[in-house]
Short mmCIF file of C-alpha atoms in Angstrom, two decimals:
data_model
loop_
_atom_site.label_atom_id
_atom_site.label_comp_id
_atom_site.label_asym_id
_atom_site.label_seq_id
_atom_site.Cartn_x
_atom_site.Cartn_y
_atom_site.Cartn_z
CA MET A 101 -1.49 22.20 -30.57
CA SER A 102 0.39 25.32 -29.61
CA LYS A 103 -0.86 27.79 -27.09
CA THR A 104 -2.80 30.61 -28.69
CA TYR A 105 -4.68 32.27 -25.86
CA VAL A 106 -2.78 34.98 -24.00
CA VAL A 107 -4.29 35.92 -20.66
CA PRO A 108 -5.30 39.62 -20.84
CA GLU A 109 -3.17 41.94 -18.74
CA GLU A 110 -5.89 43.09 -16.35
CA ILE A 111 -6.83 39.47 -15.55
CA ALA A 112 -3.19 38.48 -15.07
CA ALA A 113 -2.58 41.49 -12.82
CA ALA A 114 -5.62 40.70 -10.68
CA ASN A 115 -4.75 37.00 -10.37
CA THR A 116 -1.40 37.13 -8.60
CA LEU A 117 -0.68 34.63 -5.84
CA GLU A 118 -0.99 37.29 -3.11
CA ALA A 119 -4.36 38.40 -4.42
CA LYS A 120 -5.56 34.80 -4.48
CA LEU A 121 -4.38 34.11 -0.93
CA ARG A 122 -6.01 37.30 0.32
CA HIS A 123 -9.21 36.33 -1.48
CA LEU A 124 -9.14 32.82 0.00
CA LYS A 125 -8.87 34.36 3.47
CA ASN A 126 -11.92 36.51 2.75
CA ILE A 127 -14.12 33.72 1.42
CA LYS A 128 -13.09 31.24 4.11
CA GLY A 129 -16.01 29.00 4.88
CA SER A 130 -18.08 29.96 1.88
CA PHE A 131 -17.03 29.47 -1.69
CA ASN A 132 -18.99 29.08 -4.86
CA VAL A 133 -17.92 26.61 -7.48
CA PHE A 134 -18.78 26.73 -11.15
CA ARG A 135 -18.29 23.55 -13.13
CA VAL A 136 -17.11 23.79 -16.75
CA ASP A 137 -17.47 20.63 -18.79
CA CYS A 138 -14.94 20.87 -21.63
CA GLY A 139 -15.82 17.68 -23.46
CA SER A 140 -15.62 15.32 -20.53
CA CYS A 141 -17.15 11.84 -20.66
CA ASN A 142 -19.36 12.70 -17.63
CA GLY A 143 -17.46 10.35 -15.33
CA CYS A 144 -15.90 13.29 -13.52
CA GLU A 145 -19.29 15.04 -13.30
CA ILE A 146 -20.85 12.00 -11.68
CA GLU A 147 -18.03 11.88 -9.14
CA ILE A 148 -18.38 15.63 -8.45
CA PHE A 149 -22.06 15.08 -7.72
CA ALA A 150 -21.19 12.03 -5.62
CA ALA A 151 -18.82 14.29 -3.71
CA ILE A 152 -21.53 16.84 -2.89
CA THR A 153 -24.00 14.28 -1.54
CA PRO A 154 -24.55 14.05 2.25
CA MET A 155 -22.12 11.09 2.22
CA TRP A 156 -19.16 13.46 1.81
CA ASP A 157 -20.97 16.72 2.55
CA PRO A 158 -18.50 19.40 1.45
CA GLU A 159 -21.01 22.05 2.52
CA ARG A 160 -19.34 21.68 5.89
CA PHE A 161 -16.60 23.88 4.44
CA GLY A 162 -19.04 26.04 2.46
CA PHE A 163 -18.76 24.30 -0.89
CA LYS A 164 -21.63 25.29 -3.16
CA LEU A 165 -22.20 24.60 -6.83
CA VAL A 166 -23.53 27.62 -8.73
CA ALA A 167 -24.97 27.80 -12.22
CA ASN A 168 -23.29 30.99 -13.35
CA PRO A 169 -19.57 31.73 -13.77
CA ARG A 170 -20.17 35.31 -12.62
CA HIS A 171 -20.94 34.00 -9.11
CA ALA A 172 -17.98 31.66 -8.95
CA ASP A 173 -14.82 31.79 -6.84
CA ILE A 174 -13.55 28.47 -8.12
CA LEU A 175 -13.80 27.11 -11.66
CA VAL A 176 -13.77 23.34 -11.78
CA CYS A 177 -12.87 22.32 -15.33
CA SER A 178 -13.11 18.75 -16.55
CA GLY A 179 -12.43 17.17 -19.91
CA PRO A 180 -9.58 17.35 -22.43
CA VAL A 181 -10.84 20.67 -23.99
CA THR A 182 -12.28 19.72 -27.34
CA ARG A 183 -12.08 22.26 -30.17
CA GLN A 184 -15.76 23.12 -29.73
CA MET A 185 -15.36 23.84 -26.02
CA TYR A 186 -12.32 26.12 -26.44
CA TYR A 187 -14.25 29.41 -26.67
CA PRO A 188 -16.91 28.50 -24.05
CA LEU A 189 -14.07 27.72 -21.62
CA LEU A 190 -12.43 31.09 -22.33
CA ARG A 191 -15.77 32.87 -21.93
CA ALA A 192 -16.36 31.20 -18.56
CA TYR A 193 -12.81 32.06 -17.52
CA GLU A 194 -13.12 35.71 -18.48
CA ALA A 195 -16.63 36.03 -17.03
CA SER A 196 -15.75 34.81 -13.56
CA PRO A 197 -14.74 37.55 -11.11
CA ASN A 198 -11.09 38.15 -10.21
CA PRO A 199 -9.24 36.63 -8.47
CA LYS A 200 -10.29 33.18 -9.59
CA VAL A 201 -9.00 29.74 -8.72
CA VAL A 202 -8.95 27.24 -11.59
CA VAL A 203 -9.07 23.53 -10.73
CA ALA A 204 -8.41 20.94 -13.44
CA ILE A 205 -10.24 17.75 -12.55
CA GLY A 206 -9.72 14.26 -13.90
CA ALA A 207 -6.94 12.74 -15.97
CA CYS A 208 -8.25 14.54 -19.07
CA GLY A 209 -8.40 17.90 -17.34
CA SER A 210 -4.91 17.70 -15.89
CA SER A 211 -3.04 16.39 -18.91
CA GLY A 212 -5.39 15.14 -21.62
CA GLY A 213 -5.49 11.63 -20.14
CA ILE A 214 -6.20 8.90 -22.61
CA PHE A 215 -6.99 11.54 -25.28
CA HIS A 216 -3.65 13.32 -24.86
CA ASP A 217 -2.61 12.79 -28.48
CA ALA A 218 -6.02 12.90 -30.19
CA TYR A 219 -6.39 15.34 -33.07
CA SER A 220 -9.50 17.09 -31.87
CA VAL A 221 -8.50 18.06 -28.35
CA TRP A 222 -6.14 20.56 -26.76
CA GLY A 223 -4.99 18.02 -24.19
CA GLY A 224 -5.62 19.50 -20.78
CA ILE A 225 -6.93 22.70 -19.25
CA ASP A 226 -3.40 24.03 -18.65
CA LYS A 227 -2.77 24.22 -22.40
CA VAL A 228 -5.40 26.97 -22.55
CA ILE A 229 -5.68 28.80 -19.22
CA PRO A 230 -3.45 28.89 -16.12
CA VAL A 231 -4.39 26.14 -13.64
CA ASP A 232 -3.91 26.30 -9.86
CA VAL A 233 -4.78 22.82 -8.69
CA TYR A 234 -4.65 19.49 -10.51
CA ILE A 235 -6.85 16.62 -9.36
CA PRO A 236 -5.85 13.52 -11.34
CA GLY A 237 -7.95 10.37 -11.46
CA CYS A 238 -10.13 8.73 -14.03
CA PRO A 239 -12.55 9.66 -12.53
CA PRO A 240 -11.21 10.95 -9.21
CA HIS A 241 -12.67 9.40 -6.08
CA PRO A 242 -14.95 11.78 -4.09
CA ALA A 243 -12.32 11.79 -1.35
CA THR A 244 -9.72 12.87 -3.93
CA ILE A 245 -12.00 15.70 -5.06
CA ILE A 246 -12.50 16.84 -1.48
CA HIS A 247 -8.75 16.64 -0.88
CA GLY A 248 -8.15 18.64 -4.07
CA LEU A 249 -10.64 21.36 -3.14
CA ALA A 250 -9.22 21.52 0.37
CA THR A 251 -5.76 21.85 -1.23
CA ALA A 252 -7.08 24.69 -3.39
CA LEU A 253 -8.39 26.45 -0.29
CA GLY A 254 -5.18 25.87 1.62
CA ILE A 255 -6.80 23.69 4.31
CA LEU A 256 -4.73 20.61 3.45
CA ASP A 257 -1.28 20.23 1.96
CA GLN A 258 -0.43 18.28 -1.16
CA LYS A 259 0.97 14.81 -0.50
CA LEU A 260 2.79 14.13 -3.77
CA GLU A 261 6.25 15.41 -4.63
CA PHE A 262 8.43 14.92 -7.67
CA LYS A 263 10.48 11.77 -7.13
CA GLU A 264 13.60 10.68 -8.94
CA HIS A 265 15.44 7.45 -8.25
CA ASP A 266 18.97 7.03 -9.48
CA ASN A 267 22.15 5.03 -8.91
CA GLY A 268 20.50 1.78 -7.93
CA SER A 269 22.32 -1.54 -8.03
CA SER A 270 22.51 -3.60 -11.23
CA GLU A 271 21.93 -6.82 -9.30
CA SER A 272 18.92 -8.96 -10.05
CA PRO A 273 15.96 -8.58 -7.69
CA LYS A 274 15.40 -11.45 -5.26
CA ILE A 275 13.76 -14.52 -6.74
CA ASP A 276 12.00 -17.00 -4.46
CA LYS A 277 13.18 -20.60 -4.47
CA SER A 278 11.15 -22.92 -6.64
CA VAL A 279 9.21 -25.70 -4.92
CA PHE A 280 10.09 -28.19 -7.65
CA GLY A 281 13.54 -26.87 -8.42
CA ASN A 282 12.04 -25.81 -11.73
CA LEU A 283 10.86 -22.24 -12.11
CA LEU A 284 8.60 -23.13 -15.04
CA PHE A 285 6.12 -24.66 -12.59
CA GLU A 286 5.72 -21.33 -10.74
CA ARG A 287 5.43 -19.53 -14.05
CA ASP A 288 2.60 -21.81 -15.20
CA VAL A 289 0.79 -21.58 -11.86
CA LEU A 290 0.97 -17.78 -11.96
CA ALA A 291 -0.28 -17.65 -15.55
CA LYS A 292 -3.14 -20.04 -14.78
CA SER A 293 -4.17 -18.22 -11.60
CA LYS A 294 -4.19 -14.86 -13.40
CA GLN A 295 -6.28 -16.43 -16.14
CA LEU A 296 -8.74 -17.83 -13.61
CA MET A 297 -9.15 -14.90 -11.23
CA GLY A 298 -7.57 -11.80 -12.76
CA TYR A 299 -4.43 -10.01 -11.63
CA LEU A 300 -5.61 -8.87 -8.21
CA TYR A 301 -7.11 -12.07 -6.83
CA GLY A 302 -4.87 -14.18 -9.06
CA ARG A 303 -1.83 -13.07 -7.09
CA LYS A 304 -3.51 -14.05 -3.85
CA LEU A 305 -4.56 -17.37 -5.36
CA PHE A 306 -0.96 -17.99 -6.44
CA ASP A 307 0.32 -17.33 -2.92
CA LYS A 308 -2.35 -19.58 -1.41
CA TYR A 309 -1.63 -22.43 -3.81
CA ILE A 310 2.15 -22.28 -3.39
CA LYS A 311 1.74 -22.13 0.39
CA ALA A 312 -0.58 -25.13 0.29
CA ILE A 313 1.70 -27.21 -1.90
CA LYS A 314 4.67 -26.49 0.38
CA GLU A 315 2.75 -28.08 3.26
CA SER A 316 2.76 -31.42 1.47
CA SER A 317 5.32 -33.76 3.02
CA ASP A 318 6.52 -35.12 -0.33
CA ILE A 319 5.85 -32.95 -3.32
CA GLN A 320 6.74 -35.68 -5.83
CA ASP A 321 4.11 -38.01 -4.32
CA ILE A 322 0.90 -37.40 -6.23
CA ALA A 323 -1.46 -39.08 -3.73
CA LYS A 324 -0.04 -37.25 -0.70
CA THR A 325 -0.06 -33.86 -2.43
CA LYS A 326 -3.61 -34.46 -3.58
CA LYS A 327 -4.73 -35.06 -0.01
CA THR A 328 -2.98 -31.93 1.27
CA ILE A 329 -4.46 -29.70 -1.43
CA GLU A 330 -7.91 -31.22 -0.87
CA ARG A 331 -7.72 -30.55 2.85
CA LEU A 332 -6.34 -27.02 2.58
CA SER A 333 -8.67 -25.91 -0.22
CA SER A 334 -11.70 -27.10 1.76
CA GLU A 335 -10.58 -24.85 4.62
CA GLU A 336 -10.88 -21.77 2.37
CA LYS A 337 -13.86 -19.60 3.27
CA ASP A 338 -14.24 -18.20 -0.24
CA PRO A 339 -15.59 -20.92 -2.59
CA ARG A 340 -13.84 -19.26 -5.56
CA TYR A 341 -10.41 -19.95 -4.07
CA LYS A 342 -11.41 -23.52 -3.32
CA GLU A 343 -12.49 -24.25 -6.87
CA CYS A 344 -9.60 -22.37 -8.49
CA MET A 345 -6.97 -24.07 -6.31
CA ARG A 346 -8.32 -27.45 -7.36
CA THR A 347 -8.45 -26.41 -11.01
CA ILE A 348 -4.80 -25.34 -10.86
CA HIS A 349 -3.87 -28.62 -9.22
CA ASN A 350 -5.66 -30.63 -11.90
CA SER A 351 -4.29 -28.74 -14.87
CA VAL A 352 -0.84 -27.42 -13.92
CA TYR A 353 0.49 -29.76 -11.22
CA LEU A 354 -0.59 -32.97 -12.94
CA ALA A 355 0.73 -31.72 -16.29
CA HIS A 356 4.11 -31.16 -14.65
CA MET A 357 4.10 -34.56 -12.95
CA LYS A 358 3.43 -36.23 -16.30
CA GLN A 359 7.15 -35.99 -17.08
CA PHE A 360 7.98 -38.30 -14.18
CA LYS A 361 5.01 -40.60 -13.59
CA GLU A 362 1.87 -42.06 -15.09
CA ILE A 363 -1.23 -40.00 -14.35
CA ASN A 364 -4.61 -41.63 -13.73
CA ILE A 365 -8.01 -39.98 -13.70
CA ALA A 366 -8.19 -40.89 -10.00
CA ASP A 367 -5.37 -38.41 -9.30
CA GLN A 368 -7.61 -35.48 -10.18
CA ILE A 369 -9.41 -33.66 -7.38
CA GLU A 370 -13.15 -33.26 -7.73
CA LEU A 371 -14.13 -29.60 -7.98
CA MET B 29 -36.46 17.52 16.34
CA LYS B 30 -37.96 14.51 14.70
CA LEU B 31 -35.10 14.53 12.16
CA LEU B 32 -32.52 14.70 14.92
CA ASP B 33 -34.10 11.69 16.61
CA MET B 34 -33.96 9.81 13.34
CA THR B 35 -30.29 10.62 12.82
CA ARG B 36 -29.54 9.49 16.33
CA LYS B 37 -31.27 6.23 15.58
CA TYR B 38 -29.52 5.45 12.29
CA GLY B 39 -26.16 7.03 12.98
CA ASN B 40 -24.14 9.52 10.97
CA ALA B 41 -23.65 8.69 7.29
CA THR B 42 -21.18 11.46 6.49
CA TYR B 43 -17.50 10.58 6.34
CA ASN B 44 -15.51 12.97 8.47
CA TYR B 45 -12.87 12.78 5.76
CA PRO B 46 -10.45 15.69 5.77
CA PHE B 47 -10.34 15.72 9.56
CA GLU B 48 -9.78 12.01 9.98
CA PRO B 49 -8.27 9.56 7.48
CA TYR B 50 -10.56 7.75 5.07
CA VAL B 51 -10.02 4.00 4.85
CA VAL B 52 -10.41 2.75 1.30
CA PRO B 53 -12.14 -0.57 0.64
CA GLU B 54 -10.21 -3.71 -0.24
CA GLY B 55 -9.18 -3.87 -3.89
CA PHE B 56 -9.20 -0.09 -4.27
CA ARG B 57 -7.29 1.05 -7.31
CA GLY B 58 -5.17 3.98 -6.24
CA LYS B 59 -1.98 5.54 -7.55
CA PRO B 60 0.44 2.89 -8.86
CA ALA B 61 3.32 2.63 -6.41
CA TYR B 62 6.76 2.16 -7.94
CA ASP B 63 9.44 0.06 -6.28
CA TYR B 64 12.74 1.15 -7.80
CA GLU B 65 14.71 -1.72 -6.25
CA LYS B 66 12.53 -4.32 -7.93
CA CYS B 67 12.18 -2.67 -11.36
CA ILE B 68 14.25 -4.34 -14.08
CA GLY B 69 13.33 -1.97 -16.92
CA CYS B 70 11.65 -4.52 -19.18
CA ALA B 71 9.14 -1.86 -20.37
CA ALA B 72 6.19 -4.28 -20.25
CA CYS B 73 4.22 -1.65 -18.31
CA ALA B 74 4.98 1.01 -20.93
CA VAL B 75 3.70 -1.29 -23.67
CA ALA B 76 0.57 -2.18 -21.71
CA CYS B 77 -0.31 1.36 -20.59
CA PRO B 78 -3.27 2.52 -22.70
CA SER B 79 -2.83 6.22 -21.97
CA ASN B 80 0.99 6.33 -22.15
CA ALA B 81 1.22 7.40 -18.52
CA ILE B 82 4.30 5.18 -18.22
CA ASN B 83 7.11 5.89 -20.65
CA VAL B 84 10.39 4.02 -20.81
CA LYS B 85 13.04 5.79 -22.88
CA LEU B 86 16.78 6.21 -23.12
CA ASN B 87 18.00 9.55 -21.84
CA GLU B 88 19.71 12.01 -24.18
CA GLU B 89 23.26 10.84 -23.49
CA LYS B 90 22.10 7.21 -23.91
CA THR B 91 23.66 6.26 -20.59
CA LYS B 92 20.52 5.50 -18.57
CA LEU B 93 17.13 3.98 -19.26
CA VAL B 94 14.53 6.30 -17.75
CA TRP B 95 11.26 4.90 -16.43
CA GLU B 96 8.82 7.77 -16.11
CA PHE B 97 5.33 7.77 -14.66
CA ASP B 98 2.97 10.70 -15.12
CA CYS B 99 0.16 10.44 -12.57
CA ALA B 100 -1.82 13.15 -14.37
CA ARG B 101 -2.37 10.82 -17.29
CA CYS B 102 -2.96 7.60 -15.37
CA ILE B 103 -6.44 6.12 -15.67
CA TYR B 104 -5.93 3.50 -12.90
CA CYS B 105 -6.73 0.51 -15.10
CA GLY B 106 -4.09 -1.66 -13.40
CA ARG B 107 -2.59 -3.14 -16.54
CA CYS B 108 0.94 -2.19 -15.46
CA ASP B 109 0.30 -4.12 -12.25
CA GLU B 110 -0.97 -7.07 -14.26
CA VAL B 111 2.01 -7.39 -16.60
CA CYS B 112 4.84 -6.52 -14.21
CA PRO B 113 6.99 -9.68 -13.81
CA THR B 114 8.64 -8.58 -10.55
CA ASN B 115 5.70 -6.73 -8.91
CA ALA B 116 7.66 -3.48 -9.06
CA VAL B 117 4.51 -1.56 -10.06
CA MET B 118 1.53 -2.25 -7.83
CA LEU B 119 -1.64 -0.26 -7.35
CA SER B 120 -1.61 1.25 -3.87
CA ASP B 121 -4.26 2.69 -1.56
CA GLU B 122 -3.08 6.25 -2.20
CA PHE B 123 -5.92 8.51 -3.29
CA GLU B 124 -4.75 11.96 -2.14
CA THR B 125 -3.13 12.87 -5.43
CA ALA B 126 -4.09 16.54 -5.88
CA VAL B 127 -1.17 18.96 -6.39
CA ARG B 128 -0.90 22.73 -6.49
CA PHE B 129 0.49 24.88 -9.36
CA ASP B 130 3.21 22.57 -10.65
CA ARG B 131 2.30 19.45 -12.59
CA LYS B 132 5.87 18.19 -12.27
CA ASN B 133 5.01 17.01 -8.75
CA LEU B 134 2.88 14.28 -10.31
CA LEU B 135 5.88 12.75 -12.06
CA GLU B 136 7.99 9.87 -10.82
CA ARG B 137 11.23 8.86 -12.46
CA GLY B 138 13.63 5.95 -12.13
CA CYS B 139 16.98 5.73 -13.95
CA LEU B 140 18.41 2.28 -14.68
CA GLU B 141 21.87 1.23 -15.90
CA VAL B 142 22.05 0.41 -19.59
CA GLU B 143 23.59 -2.72 -21.10
CA TYR B 144 25.64 -2.22 -24.26
CA CYS B 145 25.77 -4.79 -27.06
CA GLU B 146 29.09 -6.66 -27.08
CA LYS B 147 29.23 -6.60 -30.90
CA CYS B 148 28.12 -3.10 -31.96
CA ASN B 149 28.35 -1.34 -28.58
CA LYS B 150 24.87 0.16 -28.83
CA PRO B 151 22.57 0.35 -25.79
CA PHE B 152 19.71 -2.12 -26.03
CA THR B 153 18.44 -3.06 -22.55
CA THR B 154 19.27 -2.74 -18.86
CA LYS B 155 21.93 -4.58 -16.88
CA LYS B 156 19.33 -5.52 -14.31
CA LEU B 157 17.13 -7.24 -16.89
CA ILE B 158 20.05 -9.40 -18.08
CA ALA B 159 20.96 -10.26 -14.48
CA TYR B 160 17.33 -11.16 -13.76
CA ASP B 161 17.09 -13.34 -16.87
CA LEU B 162 20.29 -15.20 -16.04
CA GLU B 163 19.20 -15.67 -12.44
CA ARG B 164 15.89 -17.17 -13.55
CA LEU B 165 17.40 -19.36 -16.25
CA LYS B 166 19.75 -20.86 -13.64
CA ARG B 167 16.72 -22.19 -11.79
CA VAL B 168 15.03 -23.94 -14.67
CA GLY B 169 17.04 -27.09 -14.05
CA TRP B 170 19.42 -27.17 -17.01
CA ASP B 171 23.00 -28.36 -16.65
CA GLU B 172 25.95 -25.98 -17.11
CA ALA B 173 26.61 -26.82 -20.78
CA THR B 174 22.98 -26.28 -21.85
CA LEU B 175 22.79 -23.04 -19.91
CA ALA B 176 25.99 -21.72 -21.52
CA ASP B 177 24.72 -22.74 -24.95
CA LYS B 178 21.31 -21.14 -24.47
CA THR B 179 22.67 -17.87 -23.07
CA LYS B 180 25.42 -17.48 -25.68
CA TYR B 181 23.92 -14.35 -27.20
CA ILE B 182 22.43 -12.80 -24.05
CA HIS B 183 24.74 -9.77 -24.21
CA THR B 184 24.07 -9.22 -27.93
CA CYS B 185 21.43 -6.83 -29.24
CA PRO B 186 18.57 -8.17 -31.42
CA GLU B 187 20.01 -6.57 -34.57
CA CYS B 188 23.41 -8.21 -34.17
CA LYS B 189 21.73 -11.50 -33.25
CA LYS B 190 19.88 -11.36 -36.55
CA ASP B 191 23.13 -10.69 -38.44
CA ILE B 192 24.85 -13.60 -36.72
CA THR B 193 21.99 -15.95 -37.59
CA VAL B 194 22.06 -14.88 -41.25
CA GLU B 195 25.84 -15.28 -41.34
CA ASN B 196 25.66 -18.76 -39.82
CA SER B 197 22.93 -19.99 -42.14
CA THR B 198 24.73 -18.57 -45.21
CA GLN B 199 27.87 -20.44 -44.25
CA TYR B 200 25.79 -23.58 -43.75
CA PHE B 201 24.30 -23.36 -47.27
CA VAL B 202 27.69 -22.57 -48.84
CA ARG B 203 29.17 -25.63 -47.18
CA LYS B 204 26.24 -27.75 -48.33
CA ARG B 205 26.64 -26.66 -51.98
CA LYS B 206 30.27 -27.73 -51.99
#
């Protein structure tokens, strides 16, 4: 949707960068925050309230949630701005005293997030009103919110910068040597470990299994490899890794060895 | 005073965050970190991304394939991490992602060399992806002849490959009829 709201001249004149910086100097150590929910899923709200618990305690810097936009120095806006929340957002914006700092919170607030191309939303706070600070995250971690508010107040600096990489080499990235001399074995082990434990732990499981199988003195010898895997998987502290390593051995390794040798039931490791 | 005694007994629960660094727990899903050297431009992450935070497109002159990540849209689901074949995109511990005024600071871009089709000369993938494929296929354990046969059309775009297949099969049926 195209931008329709034009910021009135008196608000624009009172909201220059100098005015905001002067205002921030004046309110140092005490600032009131009004929260505008523009069709958010409440995830961001929960994280905002998690951020104002004693765990994070932003009242150390004077952070205070108020219930009225007329008391607010900072407007914290969340949500992708649904059609119904368009006018309430503008009313809150115009009601808050000048100069005001607008913070867009969450992925939806900063760009529309997962709803960026939905028909019923504007897709971000900055499509409607000028935004000073973006806090991405779905929802943002309390530490991110505190960092964002500290950025808005000028206590901390932003960490991210626009990055562009160019003119890299066209060479293939490094590929590790296969233990079998056949890369399909690694591929199957990785697929199985991701299936068993998900992408995060699956990667660790893959590394553990490949490391264990490399310790075997003769990888083509089924009995020797079985003993090595049995010994090394028993040493694992986490029982999930132990069971999953044995499952991989039973399903993937033995399936690969079937091309070369006969496989008995005795070759399988007990889980 | 009683409260103070109690706090002394149980310790301080508040994180002293902005004044000292906050250590995230293990398995924390932070901003996806992009390793340009490892990225081959296969666009698996762009297909998997549910909120289109990652876009992979040709640039306007069709000379480079541009991988673009918009942190403002990212919902930290980790699917890009899951599908990436070379671990070029991995979720990091970075949580300090707030930026001031300009949303462009949330973007990250990587430009990759484009491979042109040897038949129709149209761009269809990256040079790095072809190099990676060849490198991997060399390690599957085929002999030279099989490898050459299997990678005959590796520099041809899918459209031209289709045309060649149709041409070959037509010739086969014409020969059979005679």
